[in-house]
């Protein structure tokens, strides 16, 4: 049974929704409710390759990313969890194949360095030394940060969930939000397929479904849902620690601590919408691309493929914070494919905004308002 | 991309019957099977079948396989067989099936109709050291012995007293392998009395309300512990006994191999009487995706005779969808339907009947 009222209703049981809920409750807030249309991690969270990096190209993301790393390092203790979060700081490498790409990476690294992020530019010899198994044909250089890495997205989400639950947060799965009632431009209630909850504060952390949620309060949130596919191989001996991203064809891969390779690629022609199906064309194409670069994977079997939705905005930048149009309506959407890793910093910032504290890092530049003022802040470091 | 009219996935009794039926109607059939030889589990079944005489009762499984294979041979103009090939995926967007022959040859198949006859896999039990060499599925042991002529060990603990556990116990003894004990977690023997009596007469004890607790050994099974279960299925520690065995056979049921059906997005339902998640279908074995049919254990754990009848139905209807027919095929179809009903009429089919009520629908 749903409660009749709540202090805050968070829509979305992904890693962001769970992190916001945890941070709110840890600040002593009571009456926090999380609603999830399917099960926790159903959306982008559970389908993510879950890379963590500080190699971004906008100041706001770099600042937040530094906090994310710190957050992941202390997470096990902070959330008092038994889960192995599989945090591994094995490094993250962006390979450039054109002068233009390399120049952009140089620019990114300059920004990152100015903010205290220990990234650097590598030449092909240095790349080969770091990753001997990589075919560096055509590679002009790379940006590299040894502190970056990856986590297990399910474990992280469930660690937040367990911690939030211990602090009194109520989670309702298979509960779909169908409407949000507004009175005099203020949030009044959230209507679900299982009943109604009166509340004055609603957080839209619904990822790609955030657009539909926005419509319920009359907002046109510029988020497009786009399918991204990925596949995993059988587990094999650990041969590579860093996450590798190739900018010539958008292919990327990482080897999980348990041995399987997660392999994906960017595809500009990918299907829009919420379909989470897969195609053989992806499997063939990504195999071709990655085998050229990592021939050693030739005999490794593919076990499974899946896909997840990215919530893409016009500037590939998230939309965070309250909105002018509706009092009590908060956004945390539009992460454009790099959102999972921001759960530690943004969860905290959202909780500060909701409670009325000064956020520890200002996210004003990420506000919904920027689409009216035209002050977009395109994030160049996106996959 | 290979193109065909009817793709049959699986060359066991259901798949072979489906291929024969579809080809007899006139359709072009591609049959892929992961085994080196066709026949599925029939080829290891040296025991005689039950059921009605019309459906080959009294004939040994391996003989039935031979009969089906000779029909396939007669229809070789219509049926192309690709062995040693595993269907690895069904892609919803365009209905393409991917497959691998061995480890090296990859292919894509596009077919007007697909009949999934992938059968079932043996269930596993969780207990310490269940991954030690020497822990087998009973069906795997049957394959080892009856197809390849290899005995699994010298002294066996059989877990499960259903028909497969009992039959394999007997066949182990026929191969001069000692069966130490049969344990059965249920308070009664699940298999037919005739099979149980055979091994009891040879002095093998069958302990009901007993299960395996763990296995011991360094590089392979050296011993196993069994224990009695109380009425709430909890082990009674004081009853623990160690058996010196080098082989443990698990015969604890089968699960339908439904992965391709999930991938295809067919409507599924969890029906324990049929072995777990199974697909909804009409009486002619058509799933919620008009172009996909099922037959045999993948549609619900039953036995080879019903699998053959289901395969025949699926093959007939799939081919008829494409405009094929032969004189009297509709009478054949109805006859096959009533044979299935007749087969499932007895008291031993009560479970199947109640399961089918939940999954047979009208589209």
XYZ file of C-alpha atoms in Angstrom:
746
model
C 0.000 0.000 0.000
C 1.278 3.423 -0.932
C 1.426 6.046 1.796
C -1.167 8.823 1.480
C 1.478 11.495 1.750
C 5.221 12.008 1.603
C 7.730 14.770 2.105
C 9.498 13.954 -1.125
C 8.590 11.570 -3.911
C 11.498 10.485 -6.080
C 10.489 9.088 -9.456
C 12.986 6.561 -10.719
C 14.662 3.585 -9.057
C 17.980 3.940 -10.821
C 21.249 4.776 -9.154
C 20.410 8.492 -9.018
C 16.997 8.006 -7.421
C 18.496 5.675 -4.823
C 21.426 8.006 -4.120
C 19.168 11.043 -3.694
C 16.936 9.042 -1.362
C 19.917 7.927 0.700
C 21.362 11.430 0.935
C 18.017 12.943 1.935
C 17.474 10.338 4.633
C 21.030 10.622 5.921
C 20.341 14.314 6.460
C 17.502 13.259 8.689
C 14.598 13.761 6.327
C 11.577 11.550 6.974
C 8.892 10.560 4.534
C 11.076 9.948 1.495
C 9.443 7.709 -1.102
C 10.989 6.236 -4.245
C 8.724 5.054 -7.071
C 9.992 2.772 -9.799
C 7.907 1.654 -12.794
C 9.634 -1.749 -12.988
C 12.430 -2.956 -10.700
C 15.460 -1.141 -9.286
C 18.162 -0.675 -11.966
C 15.698 -1.527 -14.768
C 16.624 1.512 -16.881
C 20.003 2.872 -17.878
C 21.611 2.018 -14.539
C 21.474 -1.748 -14.766
C 22.406 -1.776 -18.434
C 25.440 0.465 -18.103
C 29.093 -0.414 -18.617
C 29.584 1.705 -15.497
C 32.808 3.488 -16.314
C 34.010 6.139 -13.903
C 36.122 8.968 -15.216
C 37.301 12.450 -14.495
C 38.137 13.083 -18.115
C 35.407 15.512 -19.033
C 35.543 18.618 -21.150
C 33.407 21.032 -19.140
C 34.354 22.525 -15.821
C 31.176 21.499 -14.044
C 31.567 17.849 -14.990
C 35.239 17.823 -14.030
C 34.462 19.297 -10.628
C 31.649 16.833 -10.014
C 33.718 13.927 -11.364
C 36.465 14.536 -8.811
C 33.859 14.217 -6.093
C 32.441 11.088 -7.725
C 35.785 9.307 -7.446
C 36.107 10.290 -3.801
C 32.520 9.185 -3.269
C 33.100 5.745 -4.776
C 36.275 5.265 -2.734
C 34.512 5.901 0.564
C 31.184 4.360 -0.493
C 31.611 0.920 1.034
C 32.234 2.449 4.429
C 29.732 5.267 4.077
C 26.888 2.954 3.091
C 28.061 0.241 5.478
C 27.469 -2.404 2.863
C 28.590 -6.013 2.562
C 28.470 -5.790 -1.213
C 31.709 -5.795 -3.087
C 31.096 -2.713 -5.236
C 33.801 -3.942 -7.626
C 35.345 -0.499 -7.686
C 38.488 -0.776 -9.736
C 40.673 2.203 -10.570
C 42.446 0.644 -13.492
C 42.524 3.784 -15.596
C 40.535 5.069 -18.551
C 41.932 5.819 -21.977
C 40.532 7.921 -24.834
C 42.236 7.143 -28.112
C 42.501 9.882 -30.759
C 42.779 9.013 -34.439
C 42.697 12.529 -35.948
C 44.437 15.799 -35.151
C 41.054 17.282 -34.338
C 40.335 14.566 -31.773
C 43.790 14.887 -30.272
C 43.468 18.661 -30.004
C 40.157 18.275 -28.208
C 41.750 15.785 -25.804
C 44.620 18.229 -25.198
C 42.122 20.942 -24.430
C 40.234 18.622 -22.075
C 43.416 17.607 -20.284
C 44.412 21.275 -19.880
C 41.071 21.954 -18.213
C 41.293 18.778 -16.121
C 44.832 19.641 -14.961
C 43.774 23.159 -13.985
C 41.187 21.548 -11.711
C 43.633 19.113 -10.156
C 42.697 16.002 -12.134
C 45.787 13.833 -12.784
C 45.134 13.151 -16.464
C 47.693 13.412 -19.239
C 48.284 13.015 -22.955
C 50.112 9.891 -24.101
C 51.909 9.297 -27.393
C 51.494 5.966 -29.247
C 54.670 4.496 -27.710
C 53.458 5.282 -24.221
C 50.059 3.789 -25.078
C 51.672 0.595 -26.343
C 53.742 0.361 -23.203
C 50.659 0.684 -21.031
C 48.511 -1.691 -23.086
C 50.727 -4.022 -25.115
C 47.729 -6.003 -26.389
C 46.267 -2.979 -28.145
C 46.834 -2.496 -31.863
C 47.716 1.203 -32.067
C 47.560 1.464 -35.840
C 46.264 4.894 -36.759
C 46.376 6.122 -33.178
C 47.841 9.611 -32.828
C 47.647 9.827 -29.066
C 45.399 9.402 -26.093
C 44.276 11.020 -22.923
C 44.718 8.926 -19.845
C 43.834 9.087 -16.198
C 45.050 6.309 -13.933
C 42.564 7.196 -11.188
C 39.551 6.479 -13.395
C 37.981 3.061 -13.614
C 34.682 1.294 -13.198
C 32.213 -0.145 -10.681
C 29.419 -2.673 -10.587
C 26.273 -0.605 -11.246
C 23.875 -3.089 -9.626
C 25.867 -3.378 -6.419
C 26.229 0.395 -6.129
C 22.505 0.940 -6.589
C 21.542 -1.759 -4.133
C 24.060 -0.459 -1.614
C 22.339 2.942 -1.783
C 18.970 1.227 -1.614
C 19.822 -0.835 1.472
C 21.330 2.167 3.245
C 18.337 4.356 2.383
C 15.915 1.667 3.529
C 17.690 1.383 6.875
C 17.196 5.131 7.264
C 13.467 4.813 6.654
C 13.077 5.475 2.931
C 10.167 3.594 1.376
C 10.630 2.027 -2.053
C 7.749 0.971 -4.285
C 8.636 -1.014 -7.383
C 6.264 -1.872 -10.238
C 4.553 1.411 -9.455
C 4.155 3.628 -12.475
C 3.603 7.354 -12.203
C 0.716 8.324 -14.447
C 0.182 11.959 -13.447
C 1.396 14.757 -11.222
C -1.201 17.088 -9.748
C -0.363 20.761 -9.566
C -2.134 23.572 -7.785
C -1.189 27.212 -8.379
C 2.084 26.149 -9.987
C 2.989 24.042 -6.976
C 3.316 20.292 -6.792
C 0.364 18.763 -4.951
C 0.371 15.023 -5.506
C 1.823 12.173 -7.514
C -0.679 9.808 -9.087
C 0.398 6.249 -9.784
C -1.259 3.129 -11.111
C -1.376 1.932 -7.505
C -2.793 5.084 -5.902
C -2.039 8.681 -5.104
C 0.564 10.265 -2.799
C 0.172 13.857 -1.612
C 3.487 15.655 -1.633
C 4.949 19.064 -2.217
C 8.216 17.892 -3.603
C 8.852 15.630 -6.557
C 12.172 14.614 -8.043
C 12.227 13.567 -11.663
C 15.062 11.046 -11.781
C 13.356 8.944 -14.429
C 16.185 9.006 -16.960
C 14.854 8.585 -20.500
C 11.304 8.486 -19.138
C 11.965 11.904 -17.607
C 10.452 13.510 -20.681
C 7.075 11.860 -20.004
C 7.270 12.855 -16.355
C 8.025 16.437 -17.396
C 4.913 16.521 -19.582
C 2.807 15.758 -16.516
C 3.678 19.167 -15.097
C 3.616 20.903 -18.456
C 7.361 20.986 -19.051
C 8.940 20.089 -22.345
C 12.228 18.596 -21.214
C 14.558 18.266 -24.197
C 15.559 14.666 -23.578
C 15.625 12.097 -26.343
C 15.740 8.420 -25.465
C 18.202 6.515 -27.607
C 19.012 2.835 -27.489
C 22.644 1.838 -26.935
C 23.736 -1.757 -27.295
C 26.430 -3.669 -25.510
C 27.556 -7.270 -25.153
C 29.555 -9.380 -22.741
C 31.946 -12.262 -23.288
C 32.613 -15.319 -21.207
C 34.993 -14.685 -18.307
C 38.657 -15.140 -19.162
C 41.901 -14.416 -17.305
C 42.431 -10.764 -16.484
C 44.525 -9.277 -19.258
C 43.580 -5.624 -19.190
C 42.583 -3.185 -16.492
C 41.831 0.154 -18.160
C 38.615 1.024 -19.951
C 39.472 1.822 -23.567
C 37.510 4.158 -25.806
C 38.335 4.557 -29.495
C 37.241 7.811 -31.027
C 37.563 6.671 -34.633
C 34.610 4.309 -34.493
C 33.173 4.858 -31.025
C 34.006 1.357 -29.848
C 34.863 0.812 -26.212
C 35.519 -2.087 -23.910
C 36.461 -2.995 -20.392
C 37.241 -6.232 -18.644
C 35.220 -6.751 -15.520
C 37.001 -7.901 -12.344
C 35.202 -11.220 -12.861
C 36.845 -11.604 -16.276
C 34.143 -10.899 -18.847
C 34.678 -8.212 -21.460
C 31.938 -5.621 -21.832
C 32.023 -4.337 -25.386
C 30.017 -1.498 -26.863
C 30.078 1.150 -29.529
C 28.533 4.423 -30.459
C 26.021 4.209 -33.292
C 24.584 7.467 -34.601
C 21.805 5.581 -36.385
C 20.622 3.714 -33.322
C 16.900 3.450 -32.635
C 15.200 6.198 -30.641
C 12.657 5.306 -27.976
C 12.447 2.834 -25.156
C 13.013 -0.422 -27.015
C 15.666 -2.455 -25.222
C 16.027 -5.097 -27.900
C 19.250 -6.018 -29.642
C 20.447 -6.581 -33.204
C 22.827 -9.003 -34.873
C 24.136 -6.061 -36.865
C 25.499 -4.577 -33.649
C 27.084 -7.839 -32.582
C 28.809 -8.260 -35.949
C 29.907 -4.657 -36.279
C 31.238 -4.206 -32.769
C 33.073 -7.535 -32.996
C 34.720 -6.461 -36.236
C 35.799 -3.143 -34.767
C 37.105 -4.428 -31.470
C 38.899 -7.432 -32.979
C 40.878 -5.075 -35.170
C 42.097 -3.330 -32.047
C 42.295 -6.252 -29.629
C 43.016 -9.308 -31.813
C 43.614 -11.396 -28.719
C 39.844 -11.478 -28.134
C 39.333 -13.504 -31.313
C 38.553 -16.816 -29.626
C 36.602 -15.446 -26.688
C 32.931 -16.377 -26.828
C 30.148 -13.827 -26.655
C 27.711 -14.768 -23.937
C 24.960 -12.213 -24.154
C 23.971 -8.850 -25.564
C 21.558 -6.253 -24.285
C 20.769 -2.590 -24.621
C 19.825 0.362 -22.509
C 18.398 3.806 -23.102
C 20.516 6.980 -22.989
C 18.668 10.188 -22.053
C 20.294 12.595 -24.460
C 20.017 16.393 -24.300
C 20.949 18.946 -26.979
C 24.275 19.730 -25.262
C 24.880 16.177 -23.953
C 24.721 17.715 -20.533
C 22.496 16.856 -17.590
C 19.569 18.931 -16.356
C 19.759 19.336 -12.599
C 17.915 21.315 -9.964
C 14.562 23.055 -9.379
C 12.550 24.643 -12.187
C 11.021 28.119 -12.267
C 7.721 26.953 -13.692
C 6.615 24.548 -10.963
C 7.475 24.930 -7.315
C 8.592 21.704 -5.713
C 9.552 20.004 -8.987
C 13.203 19.004 -9.248
C 15.065 17.582 -12.190
C 17.917 15.105 -12.314
C 17.752 13.871 -15.903
C 19.463 14.090 -19.267
C 22.763 12.498 -18.349
C 23.360 11.559 -21.970
C 25.049 8.245 -21.258
C 27.485 9.197 -18.514
C 25.100 9.509 -15.586
C 25.790 6.443 -13.485
C 29.139 7.698 -12.234
C 27.594 10.995 -11.060
C 25.364 9.327 -8.488
C 27.661 10.133 -5.522
C 28.043 13.864 -6.166
C 24.611 14.594 -7.601
C 22.773 12.557 -4.990
C 24.311 14.777 -2.363
C 23.702 18.009 -4.300
C 20.074 17.132 -5.012
C 19.508 16.440 -1.332
C 21.026 19.799 -0.462
C 18.843 21.597 -3.003
C 15.692 19.861 -1.786
C 16.389 20.560 1.863
C 17.276 24.167 1.080
C 20.981 24.092 1.795
C 23.659 25.635 -0.365
C 24.920 22.832 -2.632
C 28.562 21.949 -2.014
C 29.172 22.478 -5.718
C 26.956 24.934 -7.573
C 25.048 23.300 -10.411
C 23.334 26.455 -11.633
C 24.840 26.004 -15.094
C 22.967 22.687 -15.400
C 19.560 24.244 -14.790
C 16.556 23.669 -17.038
C 16.521 27.404 -17.605
C 19.541 27.200 -19.898
C 17.351 26.006 -22.752
C 15.424 29.279 -22.550
C 18.444 31.545 -22.180
C 20.359 29.582 -24.785
C 23.335 29.166 -22.460
C 24.054 25.596 -23.473
C 27.297 24.042 -22.237
C 28.129 21.290 -24.696
C 30.089 18.431 -23.165
C 32.694 17.393 -25.732
C 33.828 14.274 -23.856
C 30.866 12.004 -24.561
C 30.349 8.536 -25.926
C 22.244 -15.058 -44.919
C 20.692 -18.474 -45.430
C 17.057 -18.395 -46.457
C 14.549 -21.139 -45.917
C 10.822 -21.652 -45.498
C 10.734 -23.601 -42.251
C 13.613 -23.542 -39.820
C 13.561 -26.282 -37.207
C 15.843 -25.760 -34.228
C 16.606 -29.080 -32.588
C 16.928 -32.583 -34.007
C 15.313 -34.613 -31.252
C 11.979 -36.427 -31.569
C 10.007 -33.158 -31.749
C 12.263 -31.419 -34.252
C 12.631 -34.457 -36.508
C 8.875 -34.982 -36.564
C 8.326 -31.310 -37.311
C 10.818 -31.381 -40.169
C 9.262 -34.528 -41.623
C 5.750 -33.102 -41.404
C 6.668 -29.735 -42.933
C 8.660 -31.368 -45.734
C 5.871 -33.871 -46.430
C 3.609 -30.894 -46.982
C 6.114 -29.597 -49.526
C 7.950 -26.891 -47.564
C 11.686 -26.344 -47.766
C 13.123 -27.163 -44.355
C 16.403 -26.334 -42.676
C 17.086 -28.383 -39.563
C 19.835 -27.245 -37.215
C 20.953 -29.418 -34.337
C 23.758 -28.979 -31.844
C 24.565 -32.707 -31.702
C 27.079 -34.459 -33.899
C 24.309 -36.873 -34.856
C 20.561 -36.304 -35.070
C 18.112 -37.941 -32.709
C 18.434 -35.875 -29.558
C 17.958 -37.897 -26.430
C 16.323 -40.794 -28.283
C 19.650 -42.213 -29.357
C 20.658 -42.969 -25.788
C 17.347 -44.476 -24.787
C 17.853 -48.216 -24.837
C 14.674 -48.869 -22.864
C 11.271 -49.573 -24.379
C 8.615 -46.895 -24.583
C 5.270 -46.946 -22.843
C 2.034 -45.643 -24.224
C -0.172 -46.788 -27.032
C 0.976 -49.102 -29.789
C 0.164 -46.546 -32.435
C 2.845 -44.319 -30.958
C 5.633 -46.888 -30.982
C 5.064 -48.257 -27.488
C 7.288 -51.205 -26.791
C 9.926 -49.906 -29.174
C 13.288 -48.774 -27.816
C 14.124 -45.081 -28.128
C 17.129 -45.652 -30.320
C 14.965 -47.631 -32.765
C 12.481 -44.763 -32.915
C 15.304 -42.398 -33.771
C 16.265 -44.733 -36.601
C 12.721 -44.684 -37.968
C 12.597 -40.880 -37.901
C 16.019 -40.577 -39.500
C 15.035 -42.850 -42.347
C 12.019 -40.600 -42.993
C 14.343 -37.583 -42.990
C 16.549 -39.407 -45.479
C 13.569 -40.068 -47.753
C 12.765 -36.359 -47.750
C 16.312 -35.166 -48.301
C 15.286 -33.118 -51.340
C 13.272 -30.960 -49.012
C 15.210 -31.148 -45.747
C 18.688 -29.764 -45.310
C 20.338 -30.880 -42.059
C 23.093 -28.875 -40.376
C 24.551 -30.752 -37.413
C 26.998 -29.632 -34.749
C 25.277 -26.260 -34.931
C 23.859 -24.256 -32.053
C 21.256 -21.573 -32.601
C 22.710 -18.738 -30.573
C 20.170 -15.982 -30.950
C 16.794 -14.869 -32.246
C 16.607 -11.204 -33.215
C 13.201 -9.615 -32.959
C 13.727 -6.755 -35.383
C 13.949 -8.970 -38.451
C 13.419 -12.490 -37.145
C 16.959 -13.559 -37.986
C 18.352 -16.590 -36.171
C 22.110 -16.690 -35.637
C 23.935 -19.987 -35.296
C 27.415 -21.356 -34.813
C 28.722 -24.571 -36.336
C 31.346 -25.764 -33.914
C 33.454 -22.869 -32.731
C 34.301 -21.382 -36.087
C 31.464 -21.095 -38.550
C 28.896 -18.393 -37.906
C 25.718 -18.129 -39.907
C 22.504 -16.188 -40.085
C 19.243 -17.779 -41.052
C 16.079 -16.088 -42.197
C 13.045 -18.308 -42.361
C 9.348 -17.786 -43.030
C 8.481 -19.976 -40.065
C 10.569 -21.146 -37.133
C 9.876 -24.247 -35.064
C 11.700 -24.242 -31.751
C 12.293 -27.799 -30.553
C 15.301 -27.238 -28.326
C 14.263 -29.663 -25.610
C 15.376 -29.296 -22.030
C 18.424 -29.170 -19.830
C 19.072 -31.099 -16.652
C 18.577 -29.283 -13.395
C 21.448 -28.819 -11.002
C 21.396 -28.933 -7.210
C 23.350 -26.566 -5.017
C 25.587 -28.229 -2.434
C 29.243 -27.816 -1.483
C 31.648 -29.054 -4.166
C 28.945 -29.647 -6.756
C 31.472 -28.554 -9.382
C 33.907 -31.402 -8.686
C 34.525 -33.787 -11.571
C 32.374 -36.844 -10.922
C 29.170 -34.888 -10.359
C 26.991 -35.566 -13.395
C 23.509 -35.070 -14.645
C 21.885 -38.493 -14.953
C 21.046 -37.786 -18.563
C 24.673 -36.972 -19.265
C 25.708 -40.305 -17.772
C 23.176 -42.046 -19.974
C 24.694 -40.331 -23.005
C 28.216 -41.229 -21.947
C 27.385 -44.883 -21.509
C 24.796 -45.601 -24.171
C 26.096 -43.392 -26.964
C 29.840 -43.329 -26.349
C 30.328 -46.550 -24.383
C 32.053 -44.877 -21.447
C 31.203 -45.617 -17.819
C 31.350 -42.615 -15.495
C 32.970 -44.358 -12.506
C 32.863 -47.399 -10.250
C 30.383 -46.541 -7.527
C 27.475 -44.162 -7.929
C 25.117 -42.206 -5.724
C 21.923 -41.515 -7.661
C 20.043 -38.423 -6.520
C 16.390 -38.562 -7.563
C 14.005 -41.493 -7.975
C 12.017 -40.233 -10.927
C 11.929 -42.324 -14.097
C 15.254 -41.038 -15.376
C 17.008 -41.699 -12.042
C 15.598 -45.219 -11.890
C 16.253 -46.102 -15.513
C 19.802 -44.778 -15.444
C 20.466 -46.642 -12.178
C 19.436 -49.855 -13.880
C 21.502 -49.091 -16.953
C 24.530 -48.349 -14.775
C 24.179 -51.787 -13.222
C 23.817 -53.330 -16.672
C 27.194 -51.742 -17.397
C 28.656 -53.299 -14.253
C 28.770 -50.032 -12.346
C 27.764 -50.337 -8.706
C 24.896 -48.122 -7.582
C 25.411 -47.525 -3.866
C 22.098 -45.878 -3.148
C 19.278 -43.924 -4.675
C 18.070 -40.969 -2.619
C 14.820 -39.134 -3.214
C 13.877 -35.908 -1.419
C 10.170 -36.579 -1.799
C 8.567 -38.950 0.698
C 7.729 -41.323 -2.187
C 9.271 -42.700 -5.368
C 8.333 -40.501 -8.323
C 9.033 -42.943 -11.157
C 7.059 -45.944 -12.366
C 6.941 -48.941 -10.029
C 8.231 -51.259 -12.740
C 11.519 -49.321 -12.918
C 11.848 -49.055 -9.128
C 11.190 -52.771 -8.635
C 13.907 -53.704 -11.115
C 16.639 -52.005 -9.118
C 15.225 -52.999 -5.734
C 15.358 -56.626 -6.856
C 19.050 -56.123 -7.512
C 19.517 -54.999 -3.922
C 19.901 -51.254 -4.376
C 18.254 -49.303 -1.544
C 16.021 -46.341 -2.380
C 15.873 -43.861 0.482
C 12.909 -41.521 0.262
C 12.922 -38.220 2.221
C 16.692 -38.190 1.739
C 18.960 -35.851 -0.159
C 22.590 -35.161 -0.880
C 24.292 -32.802 1.564
C 27.733 -32.365 0.104
C 30.503 -34.005 -1.851
C 34.082 -34.544 -0.725
C 37.225 -34.836 -2.754
C 40.336 -33.054 -3.887
C 40.446 -33.292 -7.660
C 37.368 -35.439 -8.120
C 34.535 -36.939 -6.101
C 35.826 -39.266 -3.366
C 32.747 -39.445 -1.140
C 29.321 -37.942 -0.669
C 27.151 -37.226 2.355
C 23.431 -37.967 2.389
C 20.920 -36.950 5.016
C 17.302 -37.555 5.938
C 14.838 -34.697 5.579
C 12.125 -33.873 8.099
C 8.554 -33.110 7.106
C 9.553 -29.495 6.422
C 12.332 -30.573 4.045
C 15.029 -29.648 6.564
C 18.045 -31.973 6.958
C 18.186 -33.914 10.227
C 21.903 -33.604 11.097
C 22.077 -36.765 13.193
C 21.093 -38.841 10.155
C 24.049 -37.747 8.037
C 25.919 -40.623 6.431
C 29.033 -40.702 4.305
C 29.032 -42.928 1.232
C 32.184 -43.959 -0.546
C 31.325 -43.132 -4.125
C 33.295 -41.675 -7.001
C 30.281 -40.550 -8.998
C 27.160 -38.575 -8.161
C 24.294 -38.564 -10.640
C 21.749 -35.816 -10.332
C 18.349 -36.715 -11.635
C 16.302 -33.879 -10.245
C 14.248 -32.826 -13.170
C 14.516 -30.946 -16.400
C 14.083 -27.310 -17.370
C 12.743 -26.297 -20.784
C 15.418 -24.615 -22.950
C 13.445 -21.492 -23.655
C 16.126 -18.870 -24.298
C 15.266 -18.396 -27.974
C 11.616 -17.903 -27.072
C 12.466 -15.215 -24.527
C 14.643 -13.508 -27.119
C 11.816 -13.672 -29.618
C 9.523 -11.950 -27.148
C 6.982 -14.778 -27.105
C 4.476 -14.637 -24.283
C 5.625 -16.898 -21.471
C 4.185 -18.225 -18.257
C 5.615 -19.939 -15.206
C 3.916 -23.326 -14.922
C 5.638 -25.665 -12.447
C 3.720 -28.700 -13.739
C 5.481 -28.227 -17.087
C 8.940 -27.655 -15.634
C 9.118 -23.876 -15.220
C 8.739 -21.034 -17.675
C 7.024 -22.197 -20.839
C 5.525 -20.478 -23.820
C 1.840 -19.809 -24.411
C 0.601 -21.469 -27.589
C -2.531 -22.630 -29.336
C -3.404 -26.282 -29.721
C -1.427 -26.389 -32.981
C 1.701 -25.216 -31.123
C 1.744 -21.676 -32.497
C 3.188 -19.067 -30.086
C 2.171 -15.444 -29.620
C 4.500 -14.641 -32.493
C 2.630 -15.937 -35.506
C 5.749 -17.177 -37.237
C 7.144 -19.147 -34.301
C 6.052 -22.617 -33.187
C 7.232 -24.903 -30.417
C 7.269 -28.660 -29.917
C 8.563 -31.125 -27.373
C 10.138 -30.558 -23.966
C 10.793 -26.873 -24.642
C 7.004 -26.478 -24.546
C 6.759 -28.336 -21.236
C 8.582 -31.367 -19.859
C 6.742 -34.467 -21.026
C 8.151 -37.352 -23.039
C 9.213 -38.370 -26.517
C 5.865 -39.643 -27.789
C 4.050 -36.389 -27.124
C 7.059 -34.506 -28.462
C 6.759 -36.325 -31.775
C 3.038 -35.609 -32.018
C 3.559 -31.934 -31.148
C 6.356 -31.727 -33.688
C 4.128 -33.176 -36.356
C 1.391 -30.650 -35.600
C 3.805 -27.722 -35.642
C 5.351 -28.900 -38.915
C 1.983 -29.345 -40.609
C 0.637 -25.947 -39.569
C 3.865 -24.062 -40.300
C 3.906 -25.490 -43.833
C 0.201 -24.903 -44.314
C 0.742 -21.227 -43.395
C 2.970 -21.031 -46.456
C 0.335 -22.567 -48.707
C 1.578 -26.153 -48.728
C -0.630 -29.193 -48.381
C -1.007 -32.859 -49.262
C -4.123 -34.878 -49.766
C -5.689 -35.626 -46.443
C -3.352 -33.482 -44.366
C -6.209 -31.948 -42.421
C -7.430 -35.374 -41.407
C -3.865 -36.164 -40.392
C -3.757 -33.025 -38.299
C -6.965 -33.890 -36.462
C -5.813 -37.460 -36.020
C -2.557 -36.221 -34.484
C -4.477 -33.954 -32.142
C -6.676 -36.778 -30.945
C -3.660 -39.065 -30.513
C -2.146 -36.447 -28.241
C -5.338 -36.221 -26.236
C -5.536 -39.978 -25.964
C -1.927 -40.155 -24.821
C -2.573 -37.619 -22.087
C -5.794 -39.191 -20.894
C -4.375 -41.503 -18.219
C -3.980 -40.798 -14.496
C -0.198 -40.423 -14.924
C -0.770 -37.405 -17.157
C -2.787 -35.479 -14.597
C 0.066 -33.044 -13.966
C 0.586 -32.414 -17.685
C -3.120 -31.854 -18.228
C -3.335 -29.296 -15.451
C -0.223 -27.529 -16.760
C -1.518 -27.429 -20.308
C -4.738 -25.804 -19.143
C -2.648 -22.780 -18.240
C -0.723 -22.384 -21.472
C -2.863 -23.604 -24.334
C -4.752 -20.574 -25.585
C -6.580 -19.440 -28.688
C -4.894 -16.705 -30.687
